[in-house]
Coordinates of N, CA and C in Angstrom, one line a residue:
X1 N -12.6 -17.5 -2.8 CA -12.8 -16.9 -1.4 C -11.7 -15.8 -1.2
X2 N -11.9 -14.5 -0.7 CA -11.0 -14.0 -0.7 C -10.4 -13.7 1.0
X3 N -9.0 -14.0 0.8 CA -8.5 -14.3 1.8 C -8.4 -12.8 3.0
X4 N -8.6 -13.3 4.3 CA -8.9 -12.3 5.7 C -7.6 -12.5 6.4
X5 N -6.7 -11.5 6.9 CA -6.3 -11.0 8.2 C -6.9 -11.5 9.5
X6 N -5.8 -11.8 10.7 CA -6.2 -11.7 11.3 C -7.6 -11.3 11.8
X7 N -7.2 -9.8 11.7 CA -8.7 -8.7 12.3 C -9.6 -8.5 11.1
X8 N -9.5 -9.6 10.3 CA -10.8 -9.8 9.6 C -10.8 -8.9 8.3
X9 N -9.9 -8.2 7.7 CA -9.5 -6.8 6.6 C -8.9 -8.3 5.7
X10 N -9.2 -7.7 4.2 CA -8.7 -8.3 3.3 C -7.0 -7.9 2.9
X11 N -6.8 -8.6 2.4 CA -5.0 -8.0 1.6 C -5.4 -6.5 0.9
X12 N -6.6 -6.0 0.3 CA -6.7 -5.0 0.0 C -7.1 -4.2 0.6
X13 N -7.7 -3.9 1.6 CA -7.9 -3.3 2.8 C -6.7 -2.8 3.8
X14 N -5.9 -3.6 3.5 CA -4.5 -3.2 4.5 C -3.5 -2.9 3.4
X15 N -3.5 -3.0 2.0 CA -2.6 -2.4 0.9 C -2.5 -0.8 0.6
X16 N -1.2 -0.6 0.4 CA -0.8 0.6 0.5 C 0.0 1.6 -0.8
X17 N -1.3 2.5 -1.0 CA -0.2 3.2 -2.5 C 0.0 4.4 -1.4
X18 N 1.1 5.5 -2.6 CA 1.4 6.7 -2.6 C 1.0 7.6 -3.2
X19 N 0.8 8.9 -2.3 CA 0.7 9.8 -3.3 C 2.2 10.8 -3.3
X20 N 3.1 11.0 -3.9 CA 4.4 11.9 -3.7 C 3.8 13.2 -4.5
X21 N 3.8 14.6 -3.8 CA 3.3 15.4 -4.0 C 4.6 16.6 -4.6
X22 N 4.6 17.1 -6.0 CA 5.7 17.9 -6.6 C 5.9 18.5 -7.4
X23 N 4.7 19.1 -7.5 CA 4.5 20.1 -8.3 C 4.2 21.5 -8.1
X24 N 4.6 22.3 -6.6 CA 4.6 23.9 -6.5 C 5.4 24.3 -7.0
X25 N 5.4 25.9 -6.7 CA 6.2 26.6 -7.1 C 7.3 27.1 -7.1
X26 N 7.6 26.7 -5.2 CA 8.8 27.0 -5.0 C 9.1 28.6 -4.9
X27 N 7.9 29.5 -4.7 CA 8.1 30.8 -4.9 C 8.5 31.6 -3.5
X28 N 8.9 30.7 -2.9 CA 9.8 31.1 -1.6 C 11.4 31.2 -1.8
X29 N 11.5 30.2 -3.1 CA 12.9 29.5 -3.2 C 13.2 30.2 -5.1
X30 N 12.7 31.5 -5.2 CA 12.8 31.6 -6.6 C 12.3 30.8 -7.4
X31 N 11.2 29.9 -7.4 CA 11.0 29.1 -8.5 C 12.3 27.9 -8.6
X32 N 13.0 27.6 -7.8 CA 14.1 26.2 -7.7 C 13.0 25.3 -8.1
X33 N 13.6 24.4 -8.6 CA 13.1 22.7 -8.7 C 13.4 22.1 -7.5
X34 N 12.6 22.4 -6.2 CA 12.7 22.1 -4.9 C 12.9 20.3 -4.9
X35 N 11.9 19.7 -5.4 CA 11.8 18.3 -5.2 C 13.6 17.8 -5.5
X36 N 13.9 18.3 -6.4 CA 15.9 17.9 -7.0 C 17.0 18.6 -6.1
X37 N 16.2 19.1 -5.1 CA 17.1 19.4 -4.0 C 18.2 18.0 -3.7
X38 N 19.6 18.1 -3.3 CA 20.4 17.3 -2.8 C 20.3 16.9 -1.4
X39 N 19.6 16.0 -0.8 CA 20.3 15.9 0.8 C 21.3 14.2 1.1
X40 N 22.0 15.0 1.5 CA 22.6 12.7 2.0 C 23.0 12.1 0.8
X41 N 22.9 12.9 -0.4 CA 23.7 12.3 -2.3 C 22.0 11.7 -2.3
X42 N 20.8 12.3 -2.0 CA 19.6 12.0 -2.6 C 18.4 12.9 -2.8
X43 N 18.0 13.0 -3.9 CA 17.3 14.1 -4.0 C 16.2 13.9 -2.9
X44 N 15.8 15.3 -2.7 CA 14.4 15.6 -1.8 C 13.3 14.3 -2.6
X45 N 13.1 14.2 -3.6 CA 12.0 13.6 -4.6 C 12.3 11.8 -4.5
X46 N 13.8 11.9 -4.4 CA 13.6 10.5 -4.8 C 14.0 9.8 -3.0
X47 N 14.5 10.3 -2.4 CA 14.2 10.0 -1.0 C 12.5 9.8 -0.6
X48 N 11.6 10.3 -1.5 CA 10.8 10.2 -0.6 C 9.9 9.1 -1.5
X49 N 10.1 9.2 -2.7 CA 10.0 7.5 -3.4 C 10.5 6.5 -2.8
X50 N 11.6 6.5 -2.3 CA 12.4 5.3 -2.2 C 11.2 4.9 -0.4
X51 N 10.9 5.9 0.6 CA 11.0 5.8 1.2 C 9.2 5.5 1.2
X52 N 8.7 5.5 0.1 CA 7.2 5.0 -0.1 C 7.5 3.4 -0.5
X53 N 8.2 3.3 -1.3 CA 8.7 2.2 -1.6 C 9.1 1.2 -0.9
X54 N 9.7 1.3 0.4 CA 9.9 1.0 1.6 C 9.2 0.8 2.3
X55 N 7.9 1.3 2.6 CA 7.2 1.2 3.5 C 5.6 0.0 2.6
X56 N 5.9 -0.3 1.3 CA 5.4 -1.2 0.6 C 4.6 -0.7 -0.3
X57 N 4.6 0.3 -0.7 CA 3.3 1.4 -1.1 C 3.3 0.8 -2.8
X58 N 2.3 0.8 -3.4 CA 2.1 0.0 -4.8 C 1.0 0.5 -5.6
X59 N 0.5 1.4 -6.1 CA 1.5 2.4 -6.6 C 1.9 3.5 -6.0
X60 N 3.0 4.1 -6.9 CA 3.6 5.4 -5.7 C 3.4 6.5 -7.1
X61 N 2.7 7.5 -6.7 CA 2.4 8.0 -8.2 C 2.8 9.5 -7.4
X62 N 3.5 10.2 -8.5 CA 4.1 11.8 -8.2 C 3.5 12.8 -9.0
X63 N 2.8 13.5 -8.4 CA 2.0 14.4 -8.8 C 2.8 16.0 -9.2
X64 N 3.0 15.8 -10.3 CA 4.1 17.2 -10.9 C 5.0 16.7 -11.9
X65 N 5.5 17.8 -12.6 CA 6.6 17.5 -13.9 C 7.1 16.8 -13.9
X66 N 7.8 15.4 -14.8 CA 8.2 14.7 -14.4 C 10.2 15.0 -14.8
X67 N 10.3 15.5 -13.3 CA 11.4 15.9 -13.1 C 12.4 14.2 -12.7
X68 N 12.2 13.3 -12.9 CA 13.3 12.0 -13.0 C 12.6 10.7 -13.5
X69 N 12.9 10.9 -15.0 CA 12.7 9.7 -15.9 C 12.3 8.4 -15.2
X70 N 14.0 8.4 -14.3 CA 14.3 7.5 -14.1 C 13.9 6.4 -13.0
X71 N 12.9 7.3 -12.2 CA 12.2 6.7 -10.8 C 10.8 5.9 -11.3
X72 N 10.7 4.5 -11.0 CA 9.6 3.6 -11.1 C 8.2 4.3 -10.4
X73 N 7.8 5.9 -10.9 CA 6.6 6.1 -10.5 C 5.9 6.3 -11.8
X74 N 4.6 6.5 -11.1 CA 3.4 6.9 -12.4 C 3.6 8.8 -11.8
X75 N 3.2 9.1 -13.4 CA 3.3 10.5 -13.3 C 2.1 11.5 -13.3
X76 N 1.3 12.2 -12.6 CA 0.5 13.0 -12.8 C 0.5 14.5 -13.0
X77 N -0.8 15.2 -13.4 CA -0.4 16.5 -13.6 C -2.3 17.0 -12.7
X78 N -2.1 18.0 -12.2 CA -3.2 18.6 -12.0 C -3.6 19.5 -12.8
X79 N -5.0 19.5 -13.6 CA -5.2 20.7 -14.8 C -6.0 21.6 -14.3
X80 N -5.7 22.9 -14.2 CA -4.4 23.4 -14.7 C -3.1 23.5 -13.9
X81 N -2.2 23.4 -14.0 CA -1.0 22.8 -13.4 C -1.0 24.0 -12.2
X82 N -0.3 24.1 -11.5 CA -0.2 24.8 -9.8 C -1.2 24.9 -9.6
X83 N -2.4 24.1 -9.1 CA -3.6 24.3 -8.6 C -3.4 24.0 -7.6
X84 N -2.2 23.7 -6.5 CA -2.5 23.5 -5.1 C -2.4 21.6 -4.9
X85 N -1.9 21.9 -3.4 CA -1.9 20.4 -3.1 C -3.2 19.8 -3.5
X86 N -4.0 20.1 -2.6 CA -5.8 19.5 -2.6 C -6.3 18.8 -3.9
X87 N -5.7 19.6 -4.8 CA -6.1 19.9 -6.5 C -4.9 18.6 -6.9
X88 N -4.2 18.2 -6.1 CA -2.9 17.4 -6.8 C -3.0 16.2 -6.2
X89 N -3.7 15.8 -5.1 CA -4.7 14.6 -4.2 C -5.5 14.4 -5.3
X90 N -6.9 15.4 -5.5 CA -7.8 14.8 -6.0 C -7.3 14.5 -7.7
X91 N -6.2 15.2 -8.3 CA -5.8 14.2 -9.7 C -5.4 12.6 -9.3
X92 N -4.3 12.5 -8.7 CA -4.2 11.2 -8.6 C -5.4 10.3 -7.8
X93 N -6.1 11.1 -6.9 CA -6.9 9.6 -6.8 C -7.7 9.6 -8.1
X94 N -8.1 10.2 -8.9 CA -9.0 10.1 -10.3 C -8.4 9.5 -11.0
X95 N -7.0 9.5 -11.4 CA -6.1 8.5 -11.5 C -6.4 7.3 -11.2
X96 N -6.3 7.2 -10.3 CA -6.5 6.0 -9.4 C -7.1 4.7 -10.2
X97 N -8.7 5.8 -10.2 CA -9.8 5.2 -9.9 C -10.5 4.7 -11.7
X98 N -9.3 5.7 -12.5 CA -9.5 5.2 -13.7 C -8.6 4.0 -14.3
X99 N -7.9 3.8 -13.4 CA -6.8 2.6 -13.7 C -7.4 1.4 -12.5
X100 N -8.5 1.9 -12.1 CA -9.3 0.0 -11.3 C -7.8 0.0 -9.9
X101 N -7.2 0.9 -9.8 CA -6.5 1.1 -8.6 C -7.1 1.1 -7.1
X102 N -7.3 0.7 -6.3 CA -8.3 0.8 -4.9 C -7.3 0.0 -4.1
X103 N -5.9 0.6 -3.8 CA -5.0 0.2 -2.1 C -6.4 0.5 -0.7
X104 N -6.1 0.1 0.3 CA -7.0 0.5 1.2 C -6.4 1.8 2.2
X105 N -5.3 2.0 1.7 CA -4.3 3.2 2.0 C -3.8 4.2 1.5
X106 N -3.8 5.2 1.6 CA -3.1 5.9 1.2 C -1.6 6.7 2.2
X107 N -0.9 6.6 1.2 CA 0.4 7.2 2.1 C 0.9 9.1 1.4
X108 N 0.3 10.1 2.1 CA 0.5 11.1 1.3 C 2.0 11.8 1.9
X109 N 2.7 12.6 0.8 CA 3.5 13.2 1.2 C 4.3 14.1 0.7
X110 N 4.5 15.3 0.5 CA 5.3 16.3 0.1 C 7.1 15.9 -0.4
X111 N 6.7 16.4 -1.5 CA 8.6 16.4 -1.6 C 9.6 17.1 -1.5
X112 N 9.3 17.5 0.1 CA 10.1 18.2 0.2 C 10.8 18.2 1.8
X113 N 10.6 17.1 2.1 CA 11.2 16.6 3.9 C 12.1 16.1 3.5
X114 N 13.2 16.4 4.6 CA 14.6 16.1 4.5 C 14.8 14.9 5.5
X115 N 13.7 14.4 6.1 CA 13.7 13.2 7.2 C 12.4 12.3 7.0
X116 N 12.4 12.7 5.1 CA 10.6 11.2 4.9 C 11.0 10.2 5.2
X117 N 12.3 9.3 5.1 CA 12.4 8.3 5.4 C 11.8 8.0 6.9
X118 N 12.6 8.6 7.7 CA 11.8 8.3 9.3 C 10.8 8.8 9.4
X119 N 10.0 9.5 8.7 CA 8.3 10.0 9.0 C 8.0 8.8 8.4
X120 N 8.1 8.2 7.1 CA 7.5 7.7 6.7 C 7.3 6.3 7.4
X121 N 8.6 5.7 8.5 CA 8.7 4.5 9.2 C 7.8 4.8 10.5
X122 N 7.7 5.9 10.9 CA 7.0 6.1 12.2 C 5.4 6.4 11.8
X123 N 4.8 6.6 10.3 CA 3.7 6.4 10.1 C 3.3 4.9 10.1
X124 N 4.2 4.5 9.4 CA 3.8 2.7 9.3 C 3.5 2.4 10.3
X125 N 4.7 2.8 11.3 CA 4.0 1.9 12.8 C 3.0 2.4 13.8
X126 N 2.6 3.3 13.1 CA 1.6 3.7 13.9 C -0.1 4.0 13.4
X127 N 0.0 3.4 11.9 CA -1.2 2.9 11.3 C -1.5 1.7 11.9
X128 N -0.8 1.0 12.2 CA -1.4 -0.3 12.7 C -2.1 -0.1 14.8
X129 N -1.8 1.1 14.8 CA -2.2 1.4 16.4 C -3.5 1.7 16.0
X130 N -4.1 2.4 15.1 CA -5.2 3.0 14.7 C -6.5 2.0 15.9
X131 N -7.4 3.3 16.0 CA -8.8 2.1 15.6 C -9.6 2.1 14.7
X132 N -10.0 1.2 14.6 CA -10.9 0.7 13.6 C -11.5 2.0 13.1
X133 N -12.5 3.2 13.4 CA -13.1 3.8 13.1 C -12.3 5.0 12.7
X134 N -10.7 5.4 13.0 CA -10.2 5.8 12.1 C -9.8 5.9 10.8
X135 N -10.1 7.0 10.5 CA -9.5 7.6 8.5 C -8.1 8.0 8.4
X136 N -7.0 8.0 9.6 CA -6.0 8.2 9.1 C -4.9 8.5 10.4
X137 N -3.9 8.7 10.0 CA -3.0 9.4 11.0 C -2.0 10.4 10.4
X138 N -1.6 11.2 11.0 CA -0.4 12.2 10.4 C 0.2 12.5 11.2
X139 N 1.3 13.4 11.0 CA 2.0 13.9 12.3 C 2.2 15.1 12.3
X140 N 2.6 15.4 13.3 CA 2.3 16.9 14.2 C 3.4 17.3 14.2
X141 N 3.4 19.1 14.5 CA 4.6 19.8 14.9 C 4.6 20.1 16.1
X142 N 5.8 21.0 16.7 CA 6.1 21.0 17.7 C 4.7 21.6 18.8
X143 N 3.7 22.3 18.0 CA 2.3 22.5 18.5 C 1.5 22.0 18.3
X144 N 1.7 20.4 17.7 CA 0.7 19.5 17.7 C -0.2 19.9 16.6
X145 N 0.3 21.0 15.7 CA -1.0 21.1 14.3 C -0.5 20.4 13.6
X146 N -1.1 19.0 13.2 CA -1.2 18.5 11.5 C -0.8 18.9 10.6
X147 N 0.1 18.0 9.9 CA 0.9 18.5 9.1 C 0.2 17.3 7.7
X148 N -0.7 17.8 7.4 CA -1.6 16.8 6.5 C -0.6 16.2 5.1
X149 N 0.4 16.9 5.0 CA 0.6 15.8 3.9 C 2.2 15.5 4.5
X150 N 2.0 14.8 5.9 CA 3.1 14.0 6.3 C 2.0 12.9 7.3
X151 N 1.2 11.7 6.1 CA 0.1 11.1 6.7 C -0.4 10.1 6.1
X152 N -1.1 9.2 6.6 CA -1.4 7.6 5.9 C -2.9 7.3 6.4
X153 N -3.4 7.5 5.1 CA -5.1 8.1 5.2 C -5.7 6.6 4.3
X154 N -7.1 6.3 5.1 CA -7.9 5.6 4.1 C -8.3 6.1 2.7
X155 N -7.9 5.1 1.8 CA -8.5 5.8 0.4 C -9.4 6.1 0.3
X156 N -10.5 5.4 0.6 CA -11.7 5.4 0.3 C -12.4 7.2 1.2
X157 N -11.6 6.9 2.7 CA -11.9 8.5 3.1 C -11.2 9.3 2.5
X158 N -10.6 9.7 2.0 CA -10.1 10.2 0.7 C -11.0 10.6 -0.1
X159 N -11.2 9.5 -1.0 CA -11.8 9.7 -2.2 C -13.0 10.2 -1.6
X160 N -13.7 9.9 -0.8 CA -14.8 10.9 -0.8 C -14.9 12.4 0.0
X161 N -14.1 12.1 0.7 CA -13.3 13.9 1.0 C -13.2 14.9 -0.6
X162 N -12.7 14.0 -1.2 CA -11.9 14.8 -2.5 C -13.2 15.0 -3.5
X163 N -14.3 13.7 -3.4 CA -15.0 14.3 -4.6 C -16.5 15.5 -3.8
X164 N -16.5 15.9 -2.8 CA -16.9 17.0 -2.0 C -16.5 18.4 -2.2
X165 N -15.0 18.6 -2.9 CA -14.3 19.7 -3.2 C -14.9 20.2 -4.4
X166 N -15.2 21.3 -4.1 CA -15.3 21.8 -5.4 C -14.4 22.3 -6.4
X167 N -14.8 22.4 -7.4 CA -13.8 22.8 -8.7 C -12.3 21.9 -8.5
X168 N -12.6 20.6 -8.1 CA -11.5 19.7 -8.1 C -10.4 20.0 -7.3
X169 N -10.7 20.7 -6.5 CA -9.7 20.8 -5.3 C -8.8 22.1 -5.7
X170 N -9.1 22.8 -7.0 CA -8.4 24.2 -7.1 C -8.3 24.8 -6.2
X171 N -7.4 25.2 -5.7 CA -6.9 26.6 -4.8 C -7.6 26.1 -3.4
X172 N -8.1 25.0 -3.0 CA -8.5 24.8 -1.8 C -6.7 24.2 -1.1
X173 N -7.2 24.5 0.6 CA -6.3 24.0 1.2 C -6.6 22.6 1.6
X174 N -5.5 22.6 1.9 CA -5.5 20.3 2.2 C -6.1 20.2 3.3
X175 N -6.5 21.4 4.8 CA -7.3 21.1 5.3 C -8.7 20.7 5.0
X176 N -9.0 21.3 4.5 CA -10.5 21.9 3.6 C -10.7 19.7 2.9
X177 N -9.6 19.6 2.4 CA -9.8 18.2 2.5 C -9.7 16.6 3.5
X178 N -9.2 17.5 4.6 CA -9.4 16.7 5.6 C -9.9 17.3 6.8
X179 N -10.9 18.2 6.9 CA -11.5 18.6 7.6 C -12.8 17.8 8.0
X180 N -13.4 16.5 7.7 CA -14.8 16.4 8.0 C -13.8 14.7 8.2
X181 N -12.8 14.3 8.4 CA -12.2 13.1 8.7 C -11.4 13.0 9.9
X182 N -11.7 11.4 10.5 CA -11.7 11.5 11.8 C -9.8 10.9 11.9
X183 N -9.3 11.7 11.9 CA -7.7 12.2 11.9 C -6.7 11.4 13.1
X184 N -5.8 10.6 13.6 CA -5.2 10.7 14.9 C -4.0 11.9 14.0
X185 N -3.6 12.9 15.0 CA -2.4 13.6 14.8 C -1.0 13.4 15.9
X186 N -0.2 12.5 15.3 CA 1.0 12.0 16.3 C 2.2 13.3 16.1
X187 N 2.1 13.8 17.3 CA 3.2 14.9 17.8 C 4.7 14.3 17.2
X188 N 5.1 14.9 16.1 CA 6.6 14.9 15.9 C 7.7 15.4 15.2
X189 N 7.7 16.8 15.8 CA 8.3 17.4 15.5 C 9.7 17.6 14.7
X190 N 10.4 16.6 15.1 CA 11.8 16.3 14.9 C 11.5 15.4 13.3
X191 N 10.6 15.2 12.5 CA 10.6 14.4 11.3 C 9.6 15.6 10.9
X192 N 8.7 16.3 10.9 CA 8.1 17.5 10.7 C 8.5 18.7 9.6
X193 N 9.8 18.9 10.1 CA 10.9 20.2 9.5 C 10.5 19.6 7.9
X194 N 10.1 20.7 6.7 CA 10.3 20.6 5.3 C 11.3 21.8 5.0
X195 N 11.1 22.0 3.5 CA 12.6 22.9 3.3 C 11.6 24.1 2.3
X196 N 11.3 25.3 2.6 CA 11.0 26.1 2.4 C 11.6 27.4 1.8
X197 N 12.6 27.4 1.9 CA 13.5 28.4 2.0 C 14.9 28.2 1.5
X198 N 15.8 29.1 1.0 CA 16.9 28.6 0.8 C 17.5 28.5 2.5
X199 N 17.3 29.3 3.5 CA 17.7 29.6 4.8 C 17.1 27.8 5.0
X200 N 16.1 27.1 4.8 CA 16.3 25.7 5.5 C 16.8 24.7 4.8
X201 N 17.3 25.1 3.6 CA 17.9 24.2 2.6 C 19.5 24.2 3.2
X202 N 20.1 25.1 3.5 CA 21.0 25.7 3.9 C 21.3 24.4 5.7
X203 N 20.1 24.8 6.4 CA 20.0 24.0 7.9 C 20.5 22.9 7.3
X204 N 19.6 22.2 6.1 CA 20.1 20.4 6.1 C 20.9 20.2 5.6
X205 N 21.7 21.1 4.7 CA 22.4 21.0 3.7 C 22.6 20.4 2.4
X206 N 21.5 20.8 2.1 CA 20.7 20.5 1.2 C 21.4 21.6 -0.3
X207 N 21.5 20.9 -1.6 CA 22.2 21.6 -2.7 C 21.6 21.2 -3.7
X208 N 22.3 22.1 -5.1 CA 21.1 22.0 -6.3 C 22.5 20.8 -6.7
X209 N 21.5 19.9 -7.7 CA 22.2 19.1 -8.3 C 23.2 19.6 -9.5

């Protein structure tokens, strides 16, 4: 028999992987290895592992080079490599789905927030506000637009968002993949901020290793 929650959801239903997203270009930042940015004595990359990892996520898979051996993730590549976030979503859930993987969550996220730890704690607690007929939550900037890959989305709405894209999510934008999904977007500015620039690498103080 397989065992119910409370509100009637299985242990798999309420189970949570990652997606850590880290493989652009960086072509704002010269081509830097942004994700190995320094902040706090922790890289951009591995702060935001640690902080998937924290919030229970199983698996946490990083989509891009595998720039640290040494982090307990699975590694992905989108073919052909810089095809865009969308394109770096739909590898890992194909991933996924070739390894019999099915979390009932997904936790997506860029590696490149200098405060994923607290986005990532303020998504946790506010996936469980959801209703039922929601596909996800994310959070917002100081104008309240969606900041889609700071967000904790049903897989399943997911995967079928992603297998709708054409040409596998090449060159499309991440809206384009969550455009037809029924979204909460929580205002939060202050966990929002990524590092784009050497000028915001600079704000957090943020250094190359």
């Amino acid at each position: 028999m397989t065992a119910r929650t409370a509100t009637g959801h299985t242990a798999a239903d309420e189970a949570l992987g990652a997606i850590v997203l880290a493989g652009g270009r960086a072509s704002r930042m010269g081509g830097a290895a942004k994700p190995q940015l320094v902040v706090h004595g922790r890289t951009l990359l591995g702060a935001a592992v640690d902080a998937a990892l924290d919030a229970g996520a199983k698996p946490v898979t990083v989509v891009g080079p595998m720039l640290d051996p040494a982090l307990e993730v699975d590694w992905v590549r989108e073919d052909p490599p810089f095809g865009g976030p969308a394109a770096g979503v739909v590898a890992a859930l194909r991933e996924w789905a070739a390894s019999g993987i099915a979390p009932g969550w997904t936790l997506l996220v860029g590696a490149d927030l200098p405060r994923v730890t607290d986005a990532v704690a303020r998504l946790s607690a506010d996936r469980g506000l959801l209703p039922a007929d929601a596909d996800g939550v994310c959070l917002g900037d100081a104008g309240s637009r969606p900041q889609w890959l700071i967000g904790m989305y049903r897989t399943r709405s997911l995967q079928d968002a992603a297998s709708a894209l054409a040409d596998d999510g090449r060159d499309a934008a991440v809206r384009e993949l969550m455009a037809d999904l029924a979204i909460t977007v929580v205002r939060a500015p202050d966990l929002t901020d990524d590092i784009d620039t050497w000028d915001d690498a600079r704000r957090f103080g943020a250094s190359e290793p």
